[in-house]
Amino acid sequence: MTDVRSARTGGADYRPMTESTLAPYLAGFSEVTTTLGGTSSDWKVTEVGDGNLNLVFIVRGQQGSLIVKQALPYVRLVGDSWPLPLDRSFFETQALITENAAAPGLVPKVILFDAMQALVVMEFLTPHIIMRKGLIDGVEFPRFAATLSEFMAQSLFKTSDLYLPAAEKKKQMAVFCANTELCRITEDLVFTDPYRAAKLNHWTSPQLDDIALEFRADGPLKAAAQAMKLKFLSHAEALVHGDLHSGSIMATSTDVRIIDPEFAFFGPMGFDVGALIGNLILAYLSQIGHEETKGGRDAYRVWILKQITDVWTLFSARFVELWSTEGKGDAFTAELFTDAASRAALAEEQARYMRALFEDTLGFAGCKMIRRILGLAHVADFESIADKDLRASGERRALRLGRELVVNRARFASIDAVAAAVVAADATR
């Protein structure tokens, strides 16, 4: 891992960029001018950020285009009443570099990191679209499951003790340990706020007032959610993306890339896998609000459901394959498993390991589903449904299923059982 932070991110000279100030500033970097061509006066800058935290610009030149992402010293969704450290741009850059080393070509290439302005310049992905928008519009992405399963298997395995020497893993962990503020956002918004009367909570009201109150009084759910929070806090298994959902994926019919890993830290692997599957379930249950006629999206529901099962099936198979062929880390020392009996014992342990990871995945998926409906920062899958009654009906089904995944995660025998539960939940519409 290369530490690209040459100075503390931000400082006295930091200033938020605008469409008029960005091009002249970038003109001072040869990495940028080489890609864009021409002079800064020829470049077209467009601010396109629609996320919760940052400024995002497309810079187009005579020869090419780039994306520039700049951290703001506060949460953009809320305003300067919620300050955030600018260092998150450093952690995002480090994560992209590490992920690209583990899974080449599946994340945007970093062109430049500028610590003083807390901005990262990276490859512009085109004609890619944000996958969440595609899910709302009913677009199929043929490479999605294969790409995401490969990305998660490679990036999680190759930053774990199964692949890395202990000293190297600890060195990498030390880099991300300071990403505390973004981890705290997850700790609060995902695992705690939906179960208390938090100031920033909101939901489709009054339709969901009753279930919001019910969840705040649900002892078994709160205990199970806090058990997942403890895993999030204490299980430093691998470098996780930290915010892996359909809004952090850009795709075409032939290419899929993963973006926005600013929440990256060393945590439980199931958090990434669960976040992805949980958001796919939300997409499935929201289709009721995006079909022109009842049942008009049934074929698309089948496609989404297949992505849910394929993501886990392909990921788990690939992860075990990597473990069996490239397991050179200090955990499960390879030389101990060279004879047939030992290899059989290792296979049994791998099955137990993946079962535990599967249960973590379901618990985290449920927490993410609940948070996206009762907490801050909802998903467009539901928020774009204008009919509040219709929207709330889908959200209620998602909440019920989310609770089941959190509280009863050990009862699901397989990913097919999860898929069946998704279909059963949607059947009540």
XYZ file of C-alpha atoms in Angstrom:
429
model
C 0.000 0.000 0.000
C 1.347 3.438 -0.919
C 0.744 6.297 1.499
C -0.139 9.197 -0.800
C -0.750 11.724 1.998
C 2.095 14.228 1.791
C 0.610 16.574 4.379
C -2.421 16.740 6.618
C -5.498 16.923 4.430
C -6.804 20.451 4.212
C -5.294 23.452 5.942
C -5.212 27.206 5.772
C -5.203 27.204 1.973
C -8.162 24.845 1.618
C -11.171 26.221 -0.211
C -14.218 24.518 -1.714
C -13.918 24.506 -5.485
C -16.498 25.894 -7.894
C -17.051 25.441 -11.599
C -15.089 28.635 -12.216
C -12.148 28.057 -9.842
C -11.427 24.367 -10.380
C -9.928 24.463 -13.887
C -7.307 27.145 -13.147
C -6.288 25.248 -10.023
C -5.946 21.902 -11.787
C -3.844 23.508 -14.522
C -0.897 23.326 -12.149
C -0.799 19.529 -12.229
C 0.833 17.812 -15.180
C -1.065 14.566 -14.494
C -4.267 16.466 -15.219
C -3.157 18.522 -18.197
C -1.709 15.442 -19.908
C -5.061 13.686 -19.734
C -7.291 16.633 -20.621
C -5.118 18.341 -23.242
C -5.258 21.987 -24.250
C -5.291 24.715 -21.621
C -7.539 25.301 -18.627
C -9.478 27.943 -20.545
C -10.546 25.199 -22.953
C -11.852 22.879 -20.243
C -15.518 22.557 -19.357
C -16.275 22.000 -15.659
C -19.664 20.740 -14.453
C -20.609 20.121 -10.833
C -22.637 16.896 -10.718
C -22.542 15.846 -7.076
C -25.841 14.469 -5.827
C -24.522 12.567 -2.827
C -24.635 13.300 0.872
C -21.076 14.420 1.578
C -18.954 15.858 -1.242
C -18.520 18.075 -4.265
C -18.136 16.128 -7.516
C -17.098 17.688 -10.850
C -16.686 16.419 -14.390
C -13.824 18.188 -16.150
C -13.824 17.793 -19.940
C -10.874 18.701 -22.160
C -9.902 18.362 -25.801
C -8.308 14.940 -25.267
C -10.209 13.430 -22.386
C -12.280 13.859 -19.246
C -11.747 13.378 -15.518
C -13.770 13.219 -12.316
C -12.778 15.445 -9.417
C -14.173 14.693 -5.980
C -13.568 17.181 -3.184
C -14.408 16.657 0.471
C -16.331 19.387 2.252
C -15.694 20.134 5.937
C -19.267 19.154 6.757
C -22.017 16.739 5.719
C -23.427 18.209 2.531
C -26.838 16.643 3.145
C -27.188 18.429 6.496
C -24.969 21.520 6.291
C -22.185 23.047 8.366
C -23.979 22.129 11.589
C -22.514 18.633 11.100
C -18.736 19.056 10.646
C -16.604 16.296 9.120
C -12.820 15.958 8.752
C -11.361 16.470 5.302
C -9.103 13.446 5.778
C -11.823 11.254 4.319
C -10.529 12.099 0.851
C -7.221 10.536 1.863
C -8.897 7.356 3.056
C -10.915 7.120 -0.141
C -7.755 7.456 -2.206
C -5.930 4.841 -0.145
C -8.868 2.467 -0.460
C -9.038 2.900 -4.249
C -5.321 2.173 -4.548
C -5.582 -0.911 -2.349
C -8.720 -2.200 -4.072
C -7.215 -1.715 -7.510
C -4.162 -3.719 -6.453
C -6.396 -6.548 -5.228
C -8.995 -6.437 -8.019
C -7.425 -4.601 -10.985
C -9.753 -2.637 -13.232
C -12.814 -2.835 -11.013
C -12.471 0.651 -9.469
C -11.656 3.995 -11.091
C -7.949 4.682 -11.541
C -6.575 7.432 -9.292
C -4.829 10.165 -11.313
C -3.978 12.610 -8.534
C -4.526 13.134 -4.820
C -4.163 16.691 -3.545
C -4.029 16.730 0.247
C -4.166 20.516 0.597
C -7.512 20.773 -1.201
C -8.795 17.391 -0.006
C -9.562 16.302 -3.544
C -8.938 13.251 -5.641
C -8.827 13.256 -9.430
C -9.755 9.982 -11.047
C -10.743 8.246 -14.229
C -14.055 9.398 -15.694
C -16.358 6.455 -16.289
C -18.530 6.808 -19.372
C -21.150 5.891 -20.550
C -21.689 4.320 -17.127
C -24.711 5.187 -15.017
C -25.268 4.902 -11.277
C -26.708 1.433 -10.820
C -29.419 2.588 -8.417
C -30.878 4.754 -11.186
C -30.827 1.743 -13.476
C -32.633 -0.374 -10.902
C -35.362 2.246 -10.692
C -35.658 2.350 -14.482
C -35.681 -1.423 -14.891
C -32.256 -1.756 -16.539
C -30.464 -5.103 -16.456
C -26.677 -5.188 -16.020
C -25.354 -8.554 -17.257
C -21.911 -8.180 -15.618
C -23.147 -7.063 -12.209
C -23.123 -10.253 -10.113
C -19.898 -11.605 -11.589
C -18.078 -8.293 -11.101
C -19.274 -7.557 -7.585
C -18.610 -11.077 -6.367
C -15.100 -10.941 -7.814
C -14.465 -7.487 -6.335
C -15.608 -8.508 -2.863
C -13.794 -11.848 -2.900
C -10.506 -10.331 -4.058
C -10.541 -7.132 -2.013
C -11.705 -8.810 1.203
C -9.536 -11.910 0.933
C -6.373 -10.051 -0.032
C -6.589 -7.656 2.912
C -7.301 -10.434 5.442
C -5.106 -12.610 7.656
C -5.816 -15.461 5.271
C -3.633 -13.749 2.646
C -1.441 -11.202 4.420
C 1.321 -11.711 6.965
C 0.144 -10.380 10.313
C 2.644 -7.528 10.334
C 1.563 -6.307 6.890
C -2.109 -6.461 7.809
C -1.478 -4.459 10.978
C 0.460 -1.912 8.912
C -2.491 -1.508 6.578
C -4.938 -1.361 9.467
C -2.934 1.476 11.025
C -3.520 3.620 7.933
C -7.309 3.351 8.217
C -7.638 3.425 11.999
C -7.974 7.216 11.909
C -11.110 7.090 9.737
C -13.101 7.336 12.941
C -15.601 10.033 12.031
C -17.032 8.200 9.053
C -17.132 4.975 11.028
C -19.028 6.858 13.724
C -21.620 7.935 11.151
C -22.216 4.272 10.325
C -22.235 3.249 13.974
C -24.955 5.772 14.760
C -27.031 5.889 11.574
C -27.078 2.155 10.861
C -27.054 0.487 14.249
C -28.435 2.937 16.805
C -30.510 5.856 15.508
C -33.333 3.823 13.901
C -34.084 2.367 17.334
C -34.299 5.640 19.246
C -35.889 9.066 18.812
C -32.877 10.541 16.990
C -33.131 14.128 15.774
C -32.340 13.353 12.124
C -34.568 10.291 11.773
C -37.429 10.549 9.323
C -39.746 8.183 7.499
C -42.881 8.154 5.369
C -45.300 9.706 7.832
C -47.933 9.125 9.078
C -48.034 5.800 7.230
C -45.044 4.324 9.067
C -45.427 6.056 12.435
C -46.672 2.878 14.067
C -43.860 0.603 12.922
C -41.222 3.233 13.740
C -42.551 3.321 17.303
C -42.783 -0.474 17.373
C -39.132 -0.885 16.361
C -37.999 1.537 19.062
C -39.692 -0.721 21.637
C -38.596 -4.045 20.098
C -36.136 -5.516 22.611
C -35.041 -8.573 20.584
C -34.468 -6.417 17.489
C -32.487 -3.805 19.393
C -30.345 -6.460 21.048
C -29.674 -8.180 17.718
C -28.843 -4.867 16.015
C -26.402 -4.025 18.795
C -24.796 -7.450 18.411
C -24.184 -6.546 14.766
C -22.828 -3.182 15.884
C -20.361 -4.947 18.179
C -19.118 -6.972 15.215
C -18.761 -3.751 13.240
C -16.737 -2.219 16.071
C -14.514 -5.146 16.916
C -14.057 -7.571 13.999
C -11.191 -6.155 11.927
C -11.279 -8.962 9.373
C -10.407 -7.098 6.178
C -10.491 -3.736 4.437
C -14.185 -3.185 3.757
C -15.536 -0.609 1.319
C -17.888 0.549 4.058
C -20.688 1.872 1.844
C -21.164 -0.757 -0.835
C -24.624 -0.269 -2.314
C -26.178 0.319 -5.722
C -25.420 4.042 -5.450
C -21.696 3.226 -5.203
C -21.673 1.215 -8.417
C -21.415 2.546 -11.970
C -22.313 0.224 -14.794
C -23.002 -0.365 -18.456
C -24.129 -3.517 -20.214
C -20.485 -4.626 -20.471
C -18.639 -3.027 -17.552
C -19.189 -2.526 -13.809
C -17.056 -0.413 -11.458
C -17.155 0.249 -7.738
C -16.760 3.855 -6.532
C -16.860 5.973 -3.351
C -14.958 3.944 -0.698
C -14.472 6.900 1.662
C -16.039 4.913 4.528
C -13.329 2.250 4.162
C -11.870 0.689 7.301
C -10.814 -2.713 8.599
C -14.016 -4.378 9.719
C -16.237 -7.446 9.268
C -16.410 -8.791 5.726
C -20.128 -9.397 5.993
C -20.750 -5.672 6.240
C -19.900 -5.146 2.564
C -21.698 -8.251 1.339
C -24.722 -7.489 3.498
C -24.930 -3.860 2.435
C -25.010 -4.918 -1.204
C -27.605 -7.653 -0.730
C -29.753 -5.467 1.525
C -29.900 -2.748 -1.106
C -30.817 -5.278 -3.790
C -33.693 -6.438 -1.597
C -34.846 -2.820 -1.244
C -34.716 -2.483 -5.023
C -36.820 -5.627 -5.407
C -39.470 -4.528 -2.911
C -39.654 -1.029 -4.427
C -40.615 -2.254 -7.898
C -44.278 -1.914 -6.959
C -43.834 1.831 -7.285
C -42.058 1.756 -10.645
C -44.296 -0.476 -12.753
C -46.944 1.108 -14.957
C -49.336 -1.821 -14.492
C -49.576 -4.386 -11.727
C -47.100 -7.132 -12.477
C -45.427 -5.057 -15.188
C -42.048 -5.468 -13.527
C -42.375 -9.181 -12.704
C -39.655 -10.183 -15.171
C -37.374 -7.546 -13.712
C -38.094 -8.819 -10.206
C -36.851 -12.224 -11.351
C -33.639 -10.601 -12.573
C -33.034 -8.750 -9.303
C -33.698 -11.897 -7.296
C -31.133 -13.765 -9.373
C -28.571 -11.054 -8.616
C -29.171 -11.557 -4.897
C -28.557 -15.301 -5.089
C -25.731 -15.054 -7.628
C -23.814 -12.427 -5.658
C -23.601 -14.647 -2.588
C -23.104 -17.923 -4.491
C -20.339 -16.563 -6.729
C -18.685 -14.586 -3.934
C -18.557 -17.492 -1.480
C -17.229 -19.914 -4.101
C -14.560 -17.475 -5.259
C -13.523 -16.589 -1.708
C -13.004 -20.247 -0.779
C -11.132 -20.817 -4.053
C -8.753 -17.954 -3.244
C -8.299 -19.276 0.280
C -7.474 -22.747 -1.041
C -5.058 -21.588 -3.746
C -3.567 -18.363 -2.367
C -3.937 -18.749 1.392
C -0.427 -17.662 2.353
C -1.262 -15.464 5.340
C -0.507 -16.132 8.990
C -3.989 -17.537 9.614
C -4.404 -21.213 8.661
C -0.700 -21.592 7.824
C -0.604 -23.373 4.479
C 2.143 -25.870 5.356
C -0.107 -27.399 8.014
C -2.599 -28.599 5.383
C -0.589 -30.522 2.813
C -1.860 -34.068 3.472
C -5.330 -35.313 2.506
C -6.714 -35.581 6.040
C -5.596 -32.055 6.905
C -7.032 -30.662 3.687
C -10.360 -32.307 4.498
C -10.287 -30.754 7.966
C -9.512 -27.376 6.417
C -12.474 -27.751 4.045
C -14.745 -28.332 7.043
C -13.371 -25.240 8.744
C -13.846 -23.214 5.560
C -17.496 -24.280 5.489
C -17.941 -23.156 9.113
C -16.208 -19.869 8.329
C -18.438 -19.171 5.349
C -21.549 -20.068 7.327
C -20.615 -17.491 9.965
C -19.920 -14.968 7.209
C -23.317 -15.746 5.677
C -25.093 -15.048 8.961
C -23.143 -11.804 9.375
C -24.151 -10.865 5.833
C -27.835 -11.315 6.610
C -27.641 -9.399 9.885
C -25.893 -6.464 8.279
C -28.281 -6.565 5.303
C -31.256 -6.254 7.635
C -29.675 -3.380 9.572
C -28.995 -1.500 6.352
C -32.566 -2.028 5.120
C -34.064 -0.694 8.349
C -31.708 2.274 8.453
C -32.608 3.298 4.903
C -36.284 3.594 5.833
C -36.359 4.874 9.422
C -33.085 6.799 9.665
C -31.253 9.553 7.798
C -30.402 9.328 4.075
C -33.009 7.132 2.422
C -32.777 5.410 -0.955
C -34.195 6.767 -4.192
C -35.679 3.327 -4.928
C -38.459 4.219 -2.477
C -38.114 7.997 -2.212
C -38.841 8.424 -5.927
C -42.290 6.821 -5.496
C -44.650 9.806 -5.375
C -47.639 7.932 -3.968
C -46.891 7.891 -0.234
C -49.306 5.062 0.510
C -47.767 2.904 -2.189
C -44.253 3.805 -1.080
C -45.028 3.046 2.561
C -46.542 -0.322 1.692
C -43.252 -1.425 0.122
C -41.209 0.099 2.923
C -43.276 -1.709 5.543
C -42.594 -5.047 3.850
C -38.901 -4.184 3.734
C -38.887 -3.316 7.430
C -40.551 -6.596 8.377
C -38.103 -8.593 6.284
C -35.179 -6.529 7.552
C -36.149 -7.364 11.127
C -36.310 -11.053 10.256
C -32.816 -10.954 8.749
C -31.380 -9.265 11.831
C -33.145 -11.234 14.569
C -33.363 -14.641 12.904
C -30.301 -14.607 10.659
C -29.205 -18.040 11.927
C -32.474 -19.623 10.788
C -31.856 -19.069 7.077
C -30.348 -22.240 5.669
C -29.145 -20.736 2.393
C -29.293 -17.752 0.077
C -32.173 -19.494 -1.696
C -34.095 -19.359 1.578
C -33.440 -15.622 1.713
C -34.688 -15.247 -1.865
C -37.841 -17.163 -0.954
C -38.397 -14.807 1.982
C -38.045 -11.807 -0.347
C -40.643 -13.244 -2.731
C -42.965 -14.057 0.168
C -42.649 -10.528 1.551
C -43.438 -9.020 -1.834
C -46.386 -11.355 -2.359
C -48.389 -9.430 0.249
C -48.498 -6.327 -1.952
